[in-house]
PDB file of C-alpha atoms in Angstrom:
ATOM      1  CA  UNK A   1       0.000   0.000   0.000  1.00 49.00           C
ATOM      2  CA  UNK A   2       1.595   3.291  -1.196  1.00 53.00           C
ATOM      3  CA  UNK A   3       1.418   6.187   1.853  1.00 56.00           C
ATOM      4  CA  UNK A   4       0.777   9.663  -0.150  1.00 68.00           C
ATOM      5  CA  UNK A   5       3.817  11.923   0.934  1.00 91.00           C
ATOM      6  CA  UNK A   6       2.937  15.902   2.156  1.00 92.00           C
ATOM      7  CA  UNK A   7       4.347  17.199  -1.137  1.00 93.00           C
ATOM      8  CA  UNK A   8       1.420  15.143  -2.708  1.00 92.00           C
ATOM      9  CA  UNK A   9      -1.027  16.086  -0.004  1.00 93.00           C
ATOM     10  CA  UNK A  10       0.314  19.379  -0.979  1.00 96.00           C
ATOM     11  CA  UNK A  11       0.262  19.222  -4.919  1.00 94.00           C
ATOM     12  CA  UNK A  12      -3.380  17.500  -4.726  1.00 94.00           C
ATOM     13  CA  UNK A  13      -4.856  20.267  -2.966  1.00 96.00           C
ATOM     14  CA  UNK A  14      -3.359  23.224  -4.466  1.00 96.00           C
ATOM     15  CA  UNK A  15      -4.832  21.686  -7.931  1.00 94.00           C
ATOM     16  CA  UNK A  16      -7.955  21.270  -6.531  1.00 95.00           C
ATOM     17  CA  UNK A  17      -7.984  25.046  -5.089  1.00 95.00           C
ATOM     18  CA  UNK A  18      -6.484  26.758  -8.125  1.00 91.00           C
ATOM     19  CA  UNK A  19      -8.901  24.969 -10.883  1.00 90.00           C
ATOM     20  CA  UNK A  20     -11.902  25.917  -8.618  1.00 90.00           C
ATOM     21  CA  UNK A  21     -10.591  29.843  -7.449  1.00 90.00           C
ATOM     22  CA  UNK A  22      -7.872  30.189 -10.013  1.00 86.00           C
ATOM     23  CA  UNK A  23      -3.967  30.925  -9.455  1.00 86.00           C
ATOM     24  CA  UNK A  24      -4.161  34.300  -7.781  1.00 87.00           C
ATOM     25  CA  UNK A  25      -7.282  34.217  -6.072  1.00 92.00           C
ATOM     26  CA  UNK A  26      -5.839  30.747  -3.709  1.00 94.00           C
ATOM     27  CA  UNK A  27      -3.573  31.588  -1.515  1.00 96.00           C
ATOM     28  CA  UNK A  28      -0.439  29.486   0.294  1.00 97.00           C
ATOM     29  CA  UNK A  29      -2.492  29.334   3.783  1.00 97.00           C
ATOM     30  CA  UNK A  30      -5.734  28.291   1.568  1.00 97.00           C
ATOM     31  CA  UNK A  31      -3.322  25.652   0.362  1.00 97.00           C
ATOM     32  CA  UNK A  32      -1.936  24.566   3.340  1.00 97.00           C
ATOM     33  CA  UNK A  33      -5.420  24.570   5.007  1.00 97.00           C
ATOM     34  CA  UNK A  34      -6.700  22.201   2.516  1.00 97.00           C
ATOM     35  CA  UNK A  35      -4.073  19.866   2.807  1.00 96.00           C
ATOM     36  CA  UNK A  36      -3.445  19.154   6.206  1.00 95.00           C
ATOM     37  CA  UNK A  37       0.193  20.868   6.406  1.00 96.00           C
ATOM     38  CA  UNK A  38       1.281  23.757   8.077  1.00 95.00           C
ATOM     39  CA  UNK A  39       2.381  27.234   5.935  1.00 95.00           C
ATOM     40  CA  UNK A  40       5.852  26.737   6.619  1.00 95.00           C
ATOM     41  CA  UNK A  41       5.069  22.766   4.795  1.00 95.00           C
ATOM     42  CA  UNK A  42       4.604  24.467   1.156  1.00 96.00           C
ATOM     43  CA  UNK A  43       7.418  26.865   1.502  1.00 95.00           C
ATOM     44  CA  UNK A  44       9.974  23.947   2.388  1.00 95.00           C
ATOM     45  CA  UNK A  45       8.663  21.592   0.370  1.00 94.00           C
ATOM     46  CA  UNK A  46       8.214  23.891  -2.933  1.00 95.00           C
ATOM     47  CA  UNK A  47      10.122  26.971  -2.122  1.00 95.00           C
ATOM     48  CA  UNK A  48       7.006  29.562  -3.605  1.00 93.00           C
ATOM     49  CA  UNK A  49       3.096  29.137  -4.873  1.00 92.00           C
ATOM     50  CA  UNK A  50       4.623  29.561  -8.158  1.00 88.00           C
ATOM     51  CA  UNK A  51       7.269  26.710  -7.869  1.00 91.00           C
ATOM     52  CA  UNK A  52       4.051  24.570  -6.319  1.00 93.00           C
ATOM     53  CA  UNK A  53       2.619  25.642  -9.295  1.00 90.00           C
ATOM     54  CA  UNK A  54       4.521  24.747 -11.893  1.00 86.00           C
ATOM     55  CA  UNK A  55       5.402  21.086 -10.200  1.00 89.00           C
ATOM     56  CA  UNK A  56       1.505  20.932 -10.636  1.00 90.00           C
ATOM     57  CA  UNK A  57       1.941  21.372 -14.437  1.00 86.00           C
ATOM     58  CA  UNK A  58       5.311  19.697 -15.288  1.00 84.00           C
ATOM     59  CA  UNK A  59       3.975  16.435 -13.285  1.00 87.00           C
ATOM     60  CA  UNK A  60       0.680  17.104 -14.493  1.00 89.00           C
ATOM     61  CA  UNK A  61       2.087  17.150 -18.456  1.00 86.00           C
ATOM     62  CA  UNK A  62       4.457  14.606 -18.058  1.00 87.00           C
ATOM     63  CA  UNK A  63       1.604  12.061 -16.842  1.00 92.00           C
ATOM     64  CA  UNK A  64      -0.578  13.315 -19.730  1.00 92.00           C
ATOM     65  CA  UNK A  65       2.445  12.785 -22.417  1.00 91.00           C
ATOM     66  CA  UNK A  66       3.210   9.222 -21.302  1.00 93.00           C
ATOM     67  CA  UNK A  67      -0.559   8.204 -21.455  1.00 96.00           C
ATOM     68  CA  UNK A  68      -0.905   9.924 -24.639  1.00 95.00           C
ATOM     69  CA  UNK A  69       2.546   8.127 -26.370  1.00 94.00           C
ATOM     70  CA  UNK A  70       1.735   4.873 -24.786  1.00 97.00           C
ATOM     71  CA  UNK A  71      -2.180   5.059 -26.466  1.00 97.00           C
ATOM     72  CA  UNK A  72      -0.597   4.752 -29.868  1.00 97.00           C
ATOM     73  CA  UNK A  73       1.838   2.431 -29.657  1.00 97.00           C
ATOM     74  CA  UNK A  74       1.140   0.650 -32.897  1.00 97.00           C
ATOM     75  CA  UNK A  75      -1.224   2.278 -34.436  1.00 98.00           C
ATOM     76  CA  UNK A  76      -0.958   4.532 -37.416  1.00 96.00           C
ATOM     77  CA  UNK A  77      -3.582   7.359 -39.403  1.00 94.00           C
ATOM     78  CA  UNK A  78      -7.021   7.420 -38.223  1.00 95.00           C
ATOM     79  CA  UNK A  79      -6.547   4.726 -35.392  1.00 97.00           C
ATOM     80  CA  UNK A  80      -4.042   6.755 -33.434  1.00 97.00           C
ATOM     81  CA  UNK A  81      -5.973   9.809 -33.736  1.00 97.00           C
ATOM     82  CA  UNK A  82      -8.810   7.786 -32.602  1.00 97.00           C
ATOM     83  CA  UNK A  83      -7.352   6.394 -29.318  1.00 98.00           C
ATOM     84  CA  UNK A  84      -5.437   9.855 -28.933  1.00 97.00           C
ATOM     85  CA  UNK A  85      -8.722  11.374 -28.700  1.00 97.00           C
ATOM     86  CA  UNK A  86     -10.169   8.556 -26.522  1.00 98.00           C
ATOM     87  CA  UNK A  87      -6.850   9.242 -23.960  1.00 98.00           C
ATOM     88  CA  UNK A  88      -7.085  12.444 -23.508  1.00 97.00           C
ATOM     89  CA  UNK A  89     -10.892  12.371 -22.636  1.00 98.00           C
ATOM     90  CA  UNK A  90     -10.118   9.296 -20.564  1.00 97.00           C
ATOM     91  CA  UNK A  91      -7.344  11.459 -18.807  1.00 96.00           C
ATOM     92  CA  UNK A  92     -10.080  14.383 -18.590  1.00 96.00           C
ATOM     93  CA  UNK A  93     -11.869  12.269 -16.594  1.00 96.00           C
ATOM     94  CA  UNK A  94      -9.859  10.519 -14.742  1.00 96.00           C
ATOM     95  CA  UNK A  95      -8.156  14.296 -13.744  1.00 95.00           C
ATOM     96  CA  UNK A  96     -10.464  16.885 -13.674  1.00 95.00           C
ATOM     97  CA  UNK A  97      -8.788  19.404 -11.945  1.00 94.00           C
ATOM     98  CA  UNK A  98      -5.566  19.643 -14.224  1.00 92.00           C
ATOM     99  CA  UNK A  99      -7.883  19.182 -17.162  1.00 91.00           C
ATOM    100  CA  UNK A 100      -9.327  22.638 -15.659  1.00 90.00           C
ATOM    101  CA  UNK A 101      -6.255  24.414 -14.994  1.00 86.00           C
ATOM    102  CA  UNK A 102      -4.874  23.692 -18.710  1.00 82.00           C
ATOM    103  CA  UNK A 103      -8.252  25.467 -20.084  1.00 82.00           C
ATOM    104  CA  UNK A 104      -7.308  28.416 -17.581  1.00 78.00           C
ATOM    105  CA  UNK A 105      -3.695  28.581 -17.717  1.00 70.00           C
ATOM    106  CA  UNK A 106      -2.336  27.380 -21.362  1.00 66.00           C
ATOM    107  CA  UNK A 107      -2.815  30.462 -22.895  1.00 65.00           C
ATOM    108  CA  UNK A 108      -2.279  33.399 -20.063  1.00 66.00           C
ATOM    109  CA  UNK A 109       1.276  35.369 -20.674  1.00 66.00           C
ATOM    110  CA  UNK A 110       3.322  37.292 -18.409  1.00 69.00           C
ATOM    111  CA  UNK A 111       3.624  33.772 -16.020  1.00 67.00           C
ATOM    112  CA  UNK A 112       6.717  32.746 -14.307  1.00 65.00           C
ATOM    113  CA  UNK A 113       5.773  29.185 -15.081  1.00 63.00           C
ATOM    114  CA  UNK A 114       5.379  29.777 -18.921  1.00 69.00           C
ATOM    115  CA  UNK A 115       8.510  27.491 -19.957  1.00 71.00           C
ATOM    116  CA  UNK A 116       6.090  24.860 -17.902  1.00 69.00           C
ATOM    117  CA  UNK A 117       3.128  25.795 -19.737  1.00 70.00           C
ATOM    118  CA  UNK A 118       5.073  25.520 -23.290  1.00 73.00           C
ATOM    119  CA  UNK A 119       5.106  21.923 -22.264  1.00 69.00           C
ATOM    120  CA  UNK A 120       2.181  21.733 -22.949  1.00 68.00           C
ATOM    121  CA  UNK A 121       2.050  22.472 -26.558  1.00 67.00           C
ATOM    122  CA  UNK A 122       4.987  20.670 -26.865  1.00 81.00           C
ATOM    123  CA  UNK A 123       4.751  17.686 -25.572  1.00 82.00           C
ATOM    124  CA  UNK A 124       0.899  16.885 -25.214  1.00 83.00           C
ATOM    125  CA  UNK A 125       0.315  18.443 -28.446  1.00 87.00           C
ATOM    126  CA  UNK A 126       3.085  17.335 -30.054  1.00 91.00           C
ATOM    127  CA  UNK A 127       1.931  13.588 -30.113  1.00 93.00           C
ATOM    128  CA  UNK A 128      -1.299  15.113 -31.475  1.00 94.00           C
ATOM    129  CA  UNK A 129       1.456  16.985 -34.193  1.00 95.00           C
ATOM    130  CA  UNK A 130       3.136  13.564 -34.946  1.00 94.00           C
ATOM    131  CA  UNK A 131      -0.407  11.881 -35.924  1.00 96.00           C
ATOM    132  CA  UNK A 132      -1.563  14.679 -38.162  1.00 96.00           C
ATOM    133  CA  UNK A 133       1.528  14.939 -39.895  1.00 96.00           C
ATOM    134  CA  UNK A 134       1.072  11.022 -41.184  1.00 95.00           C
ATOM    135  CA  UNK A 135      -2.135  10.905 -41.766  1.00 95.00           C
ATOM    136  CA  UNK A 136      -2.820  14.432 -43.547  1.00 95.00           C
ATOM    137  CA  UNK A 137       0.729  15.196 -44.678  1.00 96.00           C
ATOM    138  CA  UNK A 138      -0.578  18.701 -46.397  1.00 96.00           C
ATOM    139  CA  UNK A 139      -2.178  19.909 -43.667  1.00 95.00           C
ATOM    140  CA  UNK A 140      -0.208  22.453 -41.113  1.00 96.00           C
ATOM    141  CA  UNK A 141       0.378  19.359 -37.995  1.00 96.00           C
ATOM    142  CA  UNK A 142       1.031  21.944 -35.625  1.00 93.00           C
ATOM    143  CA  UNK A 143      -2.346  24.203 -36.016  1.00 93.00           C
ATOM    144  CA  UNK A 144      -4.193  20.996 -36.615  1.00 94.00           C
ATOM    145  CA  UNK A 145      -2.996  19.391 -33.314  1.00 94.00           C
ATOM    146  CA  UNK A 146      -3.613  22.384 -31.161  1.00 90.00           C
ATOM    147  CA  UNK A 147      -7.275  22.168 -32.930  1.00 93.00           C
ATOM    148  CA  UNK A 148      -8.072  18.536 -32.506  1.00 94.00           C
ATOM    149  CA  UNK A 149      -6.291  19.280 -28.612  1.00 93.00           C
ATOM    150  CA  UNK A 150      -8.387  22.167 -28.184  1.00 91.00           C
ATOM    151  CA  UNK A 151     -11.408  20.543 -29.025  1.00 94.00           C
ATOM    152  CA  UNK A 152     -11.176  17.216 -27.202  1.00 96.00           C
ATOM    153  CA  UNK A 153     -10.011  19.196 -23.776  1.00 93.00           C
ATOM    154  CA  UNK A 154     -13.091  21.677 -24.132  1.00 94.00           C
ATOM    155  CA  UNK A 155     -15.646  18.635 -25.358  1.00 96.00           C
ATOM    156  CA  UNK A 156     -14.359  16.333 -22.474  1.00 96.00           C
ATOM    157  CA  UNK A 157     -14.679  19.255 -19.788  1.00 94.00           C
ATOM    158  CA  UNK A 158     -18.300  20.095 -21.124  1.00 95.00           C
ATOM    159  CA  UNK A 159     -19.136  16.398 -21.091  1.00 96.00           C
ATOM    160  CA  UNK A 160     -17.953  16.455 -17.443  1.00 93.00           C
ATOM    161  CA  UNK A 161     -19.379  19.494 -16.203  1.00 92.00           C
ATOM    162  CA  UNK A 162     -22.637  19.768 -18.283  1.00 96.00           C
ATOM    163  CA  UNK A 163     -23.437  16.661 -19.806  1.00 96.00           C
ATOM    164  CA  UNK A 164     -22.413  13.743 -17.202  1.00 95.00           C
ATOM    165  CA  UNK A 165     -25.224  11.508 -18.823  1.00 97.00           C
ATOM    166  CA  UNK A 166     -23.232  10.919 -22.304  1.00 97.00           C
ATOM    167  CA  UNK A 167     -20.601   8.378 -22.709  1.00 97.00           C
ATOM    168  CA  UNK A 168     -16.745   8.719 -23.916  1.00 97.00           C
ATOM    169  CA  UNK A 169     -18.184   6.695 -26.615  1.00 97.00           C
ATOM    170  CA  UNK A 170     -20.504   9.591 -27.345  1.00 96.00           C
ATOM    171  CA  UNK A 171     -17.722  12.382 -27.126  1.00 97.00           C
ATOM    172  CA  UNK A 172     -15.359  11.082 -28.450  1.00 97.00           C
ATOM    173  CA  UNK A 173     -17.563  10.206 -32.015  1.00 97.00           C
ATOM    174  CA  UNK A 174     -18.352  13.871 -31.593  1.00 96.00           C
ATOM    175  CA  UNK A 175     -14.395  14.929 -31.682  1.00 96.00           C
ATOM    176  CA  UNK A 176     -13.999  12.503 -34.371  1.00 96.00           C
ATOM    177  CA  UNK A 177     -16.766  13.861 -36.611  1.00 95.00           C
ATOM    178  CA  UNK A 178     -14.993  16.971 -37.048  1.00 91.00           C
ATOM    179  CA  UNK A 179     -12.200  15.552 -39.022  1.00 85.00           C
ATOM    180  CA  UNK A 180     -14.093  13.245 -40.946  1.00 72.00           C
TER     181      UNK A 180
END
């Protein structure tokens, strides 16, 4: 049986407070509150709220680009876009929270965490890139990706939020459609 550590006591509720509140409207004792730990705890464990932060999104992206590589292992065109598709709403699900704070935070500027953020589009997207590119070689792989990204993040957040009753079957034939 795996113990959870304070840092991830720490990490798990700072993502829950900033995709509810947001970055600057959460606080370090809000934080520290939430997860059990005193002030000092977040300081010596992550040095700032923006260092907390942006261990939030580099674990957050690397878990996301593993799951994402390891979905299309195998598969080329159309099937790897497919069971792209069906990861990331699968990983939408299965981490709401960080699937909330990449609709919030991807695109903001001026961050001290943007290298983090460029992860993102880098990594995440870029297995996205990598399947476009072979299966519509005249198409531009890195708008395309951030599109089919885009879409799949905001559909699998709107299934969650607002339409609980539909499957990932249903979502994900509705991602799907729009490259058809």
């Amino acid at each position: 049986m795996r113990t959870t550590t304070t840092r991830e006591h720490i990490v798990e509720a700072a993502l829950a407070l900033v995709a509810d509140r947001g970055f600057t409207a959460t606080s370090v004792d809000d934080i520290a509150s939430a997860a059990g730990v005193a002030k000092g705890s977040v300081f010596y464990n992550f040095g700032s709220k923006s260092a907390l932060f942006e261990a939030i999104i580099t674990e957050g992206v690397g878990r996301l680009t593993v799951a994402l590589r390891d979905a299309t292992v195998g598969l080329h065109g159309r099937d790897a876009l497919d069971a792209l598709v069906t990861e990331l709403l699968d990983q939408v699900r299965s981490h709401p929270d960080f699937a909330k704070l990449m609709v919030a935070e991807t695109f903001r500027t001026g961050r001290s965490w943007q290298d983090s953020i460029r992860l993102v589009r880098e990594e995440a997207m870029g297995a996205f890139a990598a399947v476009v590119a072979e299966t519509w070689p005249s198409r531009d792989a890195s708008l395309t990706a951030a599109a089919l990204f885009g879409a799949t993040l905001l559909a699998g957040l709107e299934w969650l939020v607002f339409q609980p009753e539909r499957t990932l079957d249903d979502v994900r034939a509705a991602v799907l459609a729009t490259v058809h």
